Coordinates of C-alpha atoms and ligand atoms in Angstrom, one line a residue:
M193 CA -29.2 1.4 2.1
L194 CA -26.9 -1.6 1.4
N195 CA -23.9 -2.0 3.7
E196 CA -22.2 -4.7 1.7
T197 CA -22.4 -6.9 -1.5
I198 CA -20.9 -10.4 -1.5
D199 CA -21.1 -13.6 -3.5
L200 CA -22.2 -15.9 -0.7
L201 CA -23.9 -15.2 2.6
I202 CA -23.9 -18.1 5.0
V203 CA -26.2 -18.2 8.0
G204 CA -24.7 -20.1 10.9
A205 CA -21.1 -20.9 12.0
G206 CA -21.9 -24.5 12.9
P207 CA -19.9 -27.2 11.2
C208 CA -21.9 -27.1 8.0
G209 CA -21.8 -23.3 7.8
S210 CA -18.0 -23.1 8.2
F211 CA -17.4 -26.1 6.0
T212 CA -19.5 -24.5 3.3
A213 CA -17.7 -21.2 3.7
L214 CA -14.3 -23.0 3.5
T215 CA -15.3 -24.9 0.3
A216 CA -16.7 -21.9 -1.4
S217 CA -13.9 -19.6 -0.5
K218 CA -11.3 -22.0 -1.9
L219 CA -13.1 -21.8 -5.2
G220 CA -12.7 -18.0 -5.2
F221 CA -16.1 -16.8 -3.8
K222 CA -16.3 -13.8 -1.5
V223 CA -18.0 -15.3 1.5
K224 CA -19.4 -13.9 4.8
V225 CA -20.8 -16.0 7.6
Y226 CA -23.3 -14.6 10.2
E227 CA -23.6 -16.4 13.6
E228 CA -25.9 -15.4 16.3
H229 CA -23.6 -16.6 19.1
L230 CA -20.4 -14.9 20.2
K231 CA -18.1 -17.7 18.9
P232 CA -18.4 -20.9 16.9
G233 CA -19.1 -24.3 18.5
D234 CA -21.2 -22.9 21.3
P235 CA -23.1 -24.5 23.0
E236 CA -21.6 -28.0 22.3
H237 CA -24.6 -30.2 21.7
C238 CA -23.2 -33.4 20.3
P239 CA -20.6 -36.0 21.2
G240 CA -18.8 -35.7 17.9
Y241 CA -18.8 -39.4 16.7
I242 CA -17.7 -39.1 13.1
S243 CA -16.2 -41.5 10.6
I244 CA -12.5 -41.2 9.8
N245 CA -13.2 -42.1 6.2
G246 CA -15.9 -39.5 5.9
L247 CA -13.6 -36.7 7.0
K248 CA -10.7 -37.9 4.8
S249 CA -12.9 -38.1 1.7
L250 CA -13.8 -34.5 2.3
G251 CA -10.1 -33.5 2.6
L252 CA -10.4 -32.8 6.4
N253 CA -7.6 -33.8 8.7
P254 CA -8.4 -32.4 12.1
P255 CA -5.3 -31.9 14.4
K256 CA -4.7 -34.2 17.3
K257 CA -5.9 -31.9 20.0
I258 CA -9.4 -32.1 18.6
I259 CA -9.5 -35.9 18.5
E260 CA -10.4 -37.2 21.9
N261 CA -10.5 -40.9 21.0
E262 CA -10.5 -43.4 18.2
V263 CA -13.1 -46.2 18.1
K264 CA -13.1 -49.4 16.2
G265 CA -16.3 -51.1 17.2
I266 CA -19.9 -50.8 18.5
K267 CA -21.6 -53.0 21.1
F268 CA -25.3 -53.1 20.7
Y269 CA -27.6 -54.1 23.6
S270 CA -31.2 -55.3 23.1
P271 CA -33.8 -54.3 25.7
N272 CA -33.3 -57.6 27.6
G273 CA -29.5 -57.2 27.5
L274 CA -28.4 -59.4 24.6
N275 CA -25.3 -58.2 22.9
L276 CA -24.2 -57.9 19.3
T277 CA -20.7 -56.6 18.7
F278 CA -19.4 -55.2 15.5
E279 CA -15.7 -54.6 15.2
S280 CA -13.2 -53.5 12.6
N281 CA -9.5 -54.4 12.6
K282 CA -8.7 -50.6 12.7
P283 CA -10.1 -47.4 14.2
E284 CA -13.0 -46.2 12.0
I285 CA -14.4 -43.4 14.1
Y286 CA -13.0 -40.3 15.7
V287 CA -14.6 -39.0 18.8
I288 CA -14.0 -35.3 18.4
N289 CA -14.3 -32.4 20.7
R290 CA -17.2 -30.6 18.9
K291 CA -16.3 -27.2 20.3
L292 CA -12.7 -27.4 19.2
F293 CA -13.8 -28.9 15.8
D294 CA -16.2 -26.1 15.1
E295 CA -13.5 -23.6 16.1
W296 CA -10.9 -25.3 13.9
L297 CA -13.2 -25.2 10.8
Y298 CA -13.8 -21.5 11.5
E299 CA -10.0 -20.9 11.7
Q300 CA -9.5 -22.8 8.4
A301 CA -12.2 -20.8 6.7
K302 CA -10.8 -17.5 8.0
K303 CA -7.4 -18.4 6.6
T304 CA -9.0 -18.5 3.1
N305 CA -10.4 -15.0 3.7
V306 CA -13.9 -15.8 4.8
T307 CA -15.2 -13.1 7.0
Y308 CA -17.4 -13.7 10.1
A309 CA -19.9 -11.6 11.9
F310 CA -20.6 -13.0 15.4
N311 CA -23.4 -12.0 17.7
S312 CA -25.4 -11.2 14.6
I313 CA -28.6 -12.8 13.6
I314 CA -30.2 -12.9 10.2
R315 CA -34.0 -12.5 10.6
E316 CA -35.2 -11.0 7.3
I317 CA -34.5 -12.0 3.7
K318 CA -35.8 -10.4 0.5
F319 CA -35.6 -11.7 -3.0
N320 CA -34.6 -9.0 -5.4
K321 CA -34.3 -10.1 -9.0
D322 CA -31.3 -12.4 -9.1
K323 CA -30.0 -11.3 -5.7
I324 CA -31.0 -11.7 -2.0
V325 CA -30.9 -8.9 0.5
A326 CA -30.6 -10.1 4.1
K327 CA -31.0 -8.0 7.2
A328 CA -28.6 -8.9 10.1
F329 CA -29.4 -7.7 13.6
S330 CA -26.5 -7.3 16.0
K331 CA -27.3 -8.4 19.5
N332 CA -25.6 -5.2 20.7
G333 CA -28.2 -3.2 18.8
G334 CA -28.1 -2.0 15.2
S335 CA -28.5 -3.8 12.0
E336 CA -27.1 -4.0 8.5
R337 CA -28.4 -5.0 5.0
V338 CA -26.2 -7.2 2.9
Q339 CA -26.8 -8.2 -0.7
C340 CA -25.6 -11.5 -1.9
R341 CA -25.8 -13.6 -5.1
F342 CA -26.5 -16.8 -3.1
L343 CA -27.6 -17.4 0.5
I344 CA -26.7 -20.7 2.1
D345 CA -28.9 -21.4 5.1
A346 CA -26.9 -23.5 7.6
E347 CA -28.9 -22.3 10.6
G348 CA -29.4 -25.8 12.1
C349 CA -32.5 -27.6 13.0
S350 CA -34.8 -24.6 13.8
G351 CA -35.1 -23.9 10.0
F352 CA -36.6 -20.5 10.7
L353 CA -35.4 -18.9 7.4
A354 CA -36.0 -22.1 5.4
K355 CA -39.6 -21.9 6.6
K356 CA -39.8 -18.2 5.5
A357 CA -38.6 -19.3 2.1
G358 CA -41.4 -21.9 2.0
L359 CA -39.1 -24.9 2.0
I360 CA -40.2 -26.4 5.4
N361 CA -43.6 -27.7 6.3
N362 CA -45.0 -29.3 9.4
K363 CA -44.0 -32.8 8.4
R364 CA -40.5 -32.5 9.8
R365 CA -40.1 -34.8 12.8
F366 CA -37.6 -34.5 15.6
V367 CA -36.4 -36.6 18.5
N368 CA -35.3 -34.8 21.7
G369 CA -31.6 -35.5 22.3
V370 CA -29.5 -35.0 25.3
H371 CA -25.7 -35.2 25.5
A372 CA -23.7 -35.4 28.7
I373 CA -20.0 -35.7 29.7
I374 CA -19.5 -37.9 32.7
E375 CA -16.6 -39.2 34.7
N376 CA -16.0 -42.4 36.8
I377 CA -17.9 -44.8 34.6
K378 CA -16.8 -48.4 35.1
D379 CA -16.2 -51.3 32.7
L380 CA -16.0 -49.3 29.5
D381 CA -13.8 -50.6 26.7
G382 CA -12.0 -47.5 25.3
E383 CA -12.2 -48.8 21.7
F384 CA -16.0 -49.5 21.6
A385 CA -19.1 -47.3 21.6
E386 CA -22.1 -48.8 23.3
V387 CA -25.7 -48.5 22.0
Y388 CA -28.7 -49.4 24.1
L389 CA -32.1 -50.1 22.5
G390 CA -35.5 -50.2 24.3
R391 CA -38.6 -48.1 24.7
K392 CA -38.4 -47.6 28.4
F393 CA -35.4 -45.3 28.2
S394 CA -35.3 -44.0 24.7
P395 CA -38.6 -44.5 22.9
G396 CA -38.2 -44.0 19.1
F397 CA -34.4 -43.9 19.2
F398 CA -31.5 -45.2 21.4
A399 CA -29.1 -44.4 24.2
W400 CA -25.3 -44.4 23.8
I401 CA -22.1 -44.4 25.8
I402 CA -19.0 -43.2 23.9
P403 CA -15.6 -43.5 25.7
K404 CA -13.7 -40.3 25.7
N405 CA -10.6 -41.0 27.7
D406 CA -9.5 -43.1 30.7
R407 CA -11.7 -41.1 33.0
E408 CA -14.5 -39.6 31.0
A409 CA -17.2 -40.8 28.6
K410 CA -19.9 -39.1 26.6
I411 CA -23.4 -40.4 27.3
G412 CA -26.7 -39.5 25.8
L413 CA -30.0 -40.6 24.4
A414 CA -32.8 -39.3 22.2
A415 CA -36.5 -40.0 22.4
E416 CA -39.5 -39.1 20.4
K417 CA -41.4 -38.2 23.6
N418 CA -40.8 -37.3 27.2
N419 CA -38.1 -35.0 28.6
P420 CA -34.7 -36.5 27.5
I421 CA -32.9 -35.3 30.6
H422 CA -35.3 -37.2 32.9
L423 CA -35.0 -40.2 30.6
L424 CA -31.2 -40.0 30.8
K425 CA -31.3 -39.9 34.6
L426 CA -33.6 -42.9 34.6
F427 CA -31.3 -44.7 32.2
L428 CA -28.3 -44.1 34.5
K429 CA -30.2 -45.2 37.6
K430 CA -32.5 -48.0 36.4
H431 CA -31.0 -49.6 33.3
P432 CA -30.0 -53.2 34.4
L433 CA -26.5 -53.0 32.8
V434 CA -25.8 -49.3 32.8
S435 CA -26.8 -48.6 36.4
K436 CA -24.1 -51.0 37.6
K437 CA -21.4 -49.2 35.6
A438 CA -22.7 -45.7 36.5
R439 CA -23.0 -46.1 40.2
N440 CA -20.3 -43.5 41.1
I441 CA -20.5 -41.2 38.1
K442 CA -20.4 -37.5 38.1
I443 CA -22.1 -35.5 35.4
L444 CA -19.7 -32.8 34.2
S445 CA -21.9 -31.2 31.6
L446 CA -25.3 -31.8 30.0
I447 CA -27.2 -30.2 27.2
A448 CA -30.4 -31.0 25.3
H449 CA -31.0 -30.4 21.6
P450 CA -33.4 -31.7 19.0
I451 CA -32.4 -34.0 16.1
P452 CA -34.4 -33.9 12.8
I453 CA -35.0 -37.5 12.1
N454 CA -37.4 -38.3 9.2
G455 CA -35.0 -37.5 6.4
P456 CA -34.4 -34.5 4.2
I457 CA -36.9 -31.8 3.4
K458 CA -38.4 -32.2 -0.1
K459 CA -36.7 -29.3 -1.7
F460 CA -33.4 -27.8 -0.8
F461 CA -33.6 -24.5 -2.6
Y462 CA -35.8 -21.6 -3.6
K463 CA -34.3 -19.5 -6.3
N464 CA -30.8 -18.7 -5.0
F465 CA -31.6 -19.6 -1.4
F466 CA -30.0 -23.0 -0.5
V467 CA -30.5 -25.0 2.6
V468 CA -27.8 -27.4 4.0
G469 CA -27.1 -29.5 7.1
D470 CA -29.7 -29.8 10.0
A471 CA -31.8 -27.0 8.5
A472 CA -32.4 -29.3 5.5
S473 CA -32.7 -32.4 7.8
Q474 CA -29.8 -34.0 6.1
V475 CA -29.3 -36.1 9.2
K476 CA -29.1 -39.9 9.2
P477 CA -32.5 -41.1 10.5
T478 CA -30.9 -44.3 11.8
T479 CA -28.1 -42.8 13.9
G480 CA -28.9 -39.0 14.2
G481 CA -25.4 -38.3 12.8
G482 CA -25.5 -35.2 10.6
I483 CA -22.0 -33.8 10.3
I484 CA -20.6 -35.9 7.4
T485 CA -23.9 -36.0 5.5
G486 CA -24.2 -32.3 6.0
F487 CA -20.7 -31.7 4.7
I488 CA -21.3 -33.9 1.6
S489 CA -24.5 -31.9 1.0
S490 CA -22.7 -28.6 1.4
K491 CA -20.0 -29.6 -1.0
I492 CA -22.6 -30.6 -3.6
A493 CA -24.4 -27.3 -3.2
I494 CA -21.2 -25.2 -3.7
Q495 CA -20.0 -27.3 -6.6
A496 CA -23.4 -26.8 -8.2
I497 CA -23.1 -23.0 -7.8
Y498 CA -19.6 -23.0 -9.1
K499 CA -20.4 -25.1 -12.2
N500 CA -23.7 -23.7 -13.2
S501 CA -25.0 -20.7 -11.3
D502 CA -28.1 -20.3 -13.5
N503 CA -29.6 -23.7 -12.6
A504 CA -27.6 -24.4 -9.5
G505 CA -30.6 -25.2 -7.3
E506 CA -31.8 -28.0 -9.7
E507 CA -28.2 -29.3 -10.0
Y508 CA -27.8 -29.3 -6.2
Q509 CA -31.0 -31.3 -5.8
A510 CA -30.2 -33.7 -8.6
E511 CA -26.6 -34.4 -7.5
W512 CA -27.7 -34.8 -3.9
N513 CA -30.3 -37.4 -5.0
K514 CA -27.7 -39.2 -7.0
K515 CA -25.2 -39.3 -4.2
L516 CA -27.3 -39.7 -1.1
G517 CA -31.0 -40.1 -2.1
L518 CA -31.2 -43.9 -1.9
N519 CA -29.2 -44.1 1.3
F520 CA -31.6 -41.7 2.9
I521 CA -34.7 -43.7 1.7
F522 CA -33.1 -46.8 3.2
M523 CA -32.3 -45.2 6.5
R524 CA -35.7 -43.6 6.9
Q525 CA -37.4 -46.9 6.3
A526 CA -35.0 -48.6 8.7
R527 CA -35.8 -46.0 11.4
R528 CA -39.5 -46.5 10.8
F529 CA -39.1 -50.2 11.0
L530 CA -37.2 -50.0 14.3
N531 CA -39.7 -47.7 15.8
I532 CA -42.7 -49.9 15.3
I533 CA -41.3 -53.2 16.6
P534 CA -41.9 -53.8 20.2
D535 CA -39.0 -54.6 22.5
E536 CA -39.7 -58.3 22.7
K537 CA -39.4 -58.6 18.9
I538 CA -36.1 -56.7 19.1
N539 CA -34.9 -59.2 21.6
K540 CA -35.9 -61.9 19.1
I541 CA -34.1 -60.2 16.2
F542 CA -30.9 -60.1 18.3
E543 CA -31.2 -63.8 18.9
I544 CA -31.6 -64.6 15.1
A545 CA -28.9 -62.1 14.2
K546 CA -26.4 -63.8 16.5
K547 CA -27.2 -67.2 15.0
I548 CA -26.6 -66.1 11.4
D549 CA -23.4 -64.4 12.3
I550 CA -24.6 -60.9 11.6
E551 CA -21.6 -59.6 13.7
S552 CA -19.4 -60.3 10.7
M553 CA -21.1 -57.4 8.9
P554 CA -18.7 -54.4 8.4
L555 CA -21.2 -52.1 10.1
I556 CA -18.8 -49.5 11.5
T557 CA -17.1 -49.1 8.1
H558 CA -20.4 -48.1 6.4
L559 CA -22.0 -45.7 8.8
D560 CA -22.1 -42.9 6.3
F561 CA -23.5 -44.9 3.4
Q562 CA -25.7 -47.4 5.1
L563 CA -27.3 -48.8 1.9
N564 CA -24.2 -51.0 1.7
L565 CA -25.4 -52.7 4.9
F566 CA -28.7 -53.4 3.3
K567 CA -26.9 -55.2 0.5
F568 CA -24.9 -57.1 3.0
L569 CA -28.1 -58.1 4.9
L570 CA -29.7 -59.3 1.6
K571 CA -26.6 -61.5 0.9
K572 CA -26.8 -63.0 4.4
D573 CA -30.4 -63.8 3.9
F574 CA -31.1 -61.9 7.1
L575 CA -34.1 -59.9 5.9
T576 CA -35.9 -63.0 4.6
K577 CA -35.5 -64.6 8.0
I578 CA -37.0 -61.6 9.7
L579 CA -39.8 -61.4 7.2
R580 CA -40.6 -65.0 8.0
F581 CA -40.7 -64.2 11.8
F582 CA -42.5 -60.9 11.6
P583 CA -44.3 -60.4 8.3
F584 CA -46.4 -57.5 9.4
F585 CA -43.5 -55.4 10.7
S586 CA -41.2 -56.2 7.9
L587 CA -43.7 -55.2 5.2
S588 CA -43.8 -51.8 6.8
F589 CA -40.1 -51.5 6.0
F590 CA -40.9 -51.4 2.3
K591 CA -43.9 -49.1 2.6
L592 CA -42.7 -45.6 1.8
Y593 CA -44.0 -42.7 3.7
S594 CA -46.9 -41.2 1.9
Ligands
FAD59 C1 -27.7 -35.1 21.2 C2 -27.1 -35.1 19.8 C3 -26.1 -36.0 19.5 C4 -25.5 -35.9 18.2 N1 -24.5 -36.7 17.9 C5 -23.9 -36.7 16.7 C6 -22.7 -37.4 16.4 O1 -22.2 -38.1 17.2 N2 -22.2 -37.4 15.1 C7 -22.7 -36.5 14.1 O2 -22.2 -36.5 13.0 N3 -23.8 -35.8 14.4 C8 -24.4 -35.8 15.7 N4 -25.4 -35.0 15.9 C9 -26.0 -34.1 14.9 C10 -25.0 -32.9 14.7 O3 -24.8 -32.2 15.9 C11 -25.7 -32.0 13.7 O4 -26.0 -32.7 12.5 C12 -24.7 -30.8 13.3 O5 -24.5 -30.0 14.4 C13 -25.4 -30.0 12.2 O6 -24.6 -28.9 11.9 P1 -25.2 -27.6 11.3 O7 -24.1 -26.7 11.0 O8 -26.2 -27.9 10.2 O9 -26.1 -27.0 12.4 P2 -25.7 -26.4 14.0 O10 -24.6 -27.2 14.4 O11 -27.0 -26.4 14.7 O12 -25.3 -24.9 13.6 C14 -26.2 -23.9 13.2 C15 -25.6 -22.6 13.7 O13 -26.4 -21.5 13.1 C16 -26.6 -20.5 14.1 N5 -27.9 -19.8 13.7 C17 -29.1 -20.3 13.7 N6 -30.0 -19.4 13.2 C18 -29.2 -18.3 12.9 C19 -29.6 -17.0 12.3 N7 -30.8 -16.7 12.0 N8 -28.6 -16.1 12.2 C20 -27.3 -16.4 12.6 N9 -26.9 -17.6 13.1 C21 -27.9 -18.5 13.3 C22 -26.8 -21.3 15.4 O14 -26.5 -20.5 16.5 C23 -25.7 -22.4 15.2 O15 -24.4 -22.0 15.7 C24 -26.0 -35.0 17.2 C25 -27.0 -34.1 17.6 C26 -27.5 -34.1 18.9 C27 -28.6 -33.1 19.3

């Protein structure tokens, strides 16, 4: 027997789930969100480094208590310690408290009449003509069956339901991320994030330090192999630059979580089942940031349903390709390129980049739409210089994944 009938059922009260719920509810849909945990934002698995422009363009103005810091630049360090600094003349990034941010989105959605069922996990879905019937299991025991016109899967990187719907195959790749909050780190500029490259500590990705306030910072890394917690401890102890800053630090919290890294899944929908956010791997392969791109994707999905519910899936996919497709192709290739060059060559690239004044590139302004950076690099003749130095590696940049 059916317990309820709604327009939109959303799986997951992470940022993408609640943002999707809010967007849909504002357009008049009857929305219900199911979340397996007891509350939103739990556990907090990311440092919340998000572009101010990205949030504003989506109409989101988080209150002050959520914003822990504002950042206007990034300092990159090569494996041998060379530095490239990219700086804007104004803050471009908010460092947000992810727990409070997720809670805030949930509060916003609730104000527009979205209903939430916590402690409740969706494990079964059945396609029934033009409807979906989902079965929700309460962790206290008991279950309910809910019928919906559309189901939006915002379940995060596990993609359990998307796999059931046949949308995810084994080609999805992840890096193992770890995010920690520490205190007593020395010599940190409060307006700059730091990024450290090098295979020893973060093979296949990078390590970061993000200033949170006068006392605390968010530190983390991701890697395609090895235990990220061990790597983080090694990074703190043995990295030639970081070990000096981190001599007296105390780790206040630490959590590991995977990041889907090789770009979006091929198809975002099956009938009226749509996937958004980490579940669809809509995460930037270069940086691992997925909040703004997940929100943009969610908005496209809801607008497609609103405009044209008969062909909404096709419309979602087509609009997504138009808005984000090329950017993701570029970022995926950039990640691939970075992952095959050995550390010595990265050191060399830093040297060349410094000489041709790459630091004038508005990098931090274009973190959401990174194709703009590619255009800038072409203008600066940077890519041809790299091509000359490392023809084999550079060609791989242009070779698309088969
Ligand atoms: C170490 C690390 C650092 C990161 N740093 C950044 C950063 O600085 N900036 C940035 O933009 N992004 C960052 N990210 C990525 C960002 O955290 C994700 O892109 C974002 O959380 C995706 O949101 P989501 O709503 O798609 O998924 P999630 O946040 O994973 O939310 C999914 C929710 O669905 C629930 N759920 C799952 N299955 C079910 C089910 N069957 N039934 C009910 N509920 C279910 C889960 O419990 C969870 O609450 C980072 C990620 C990691 C791991």
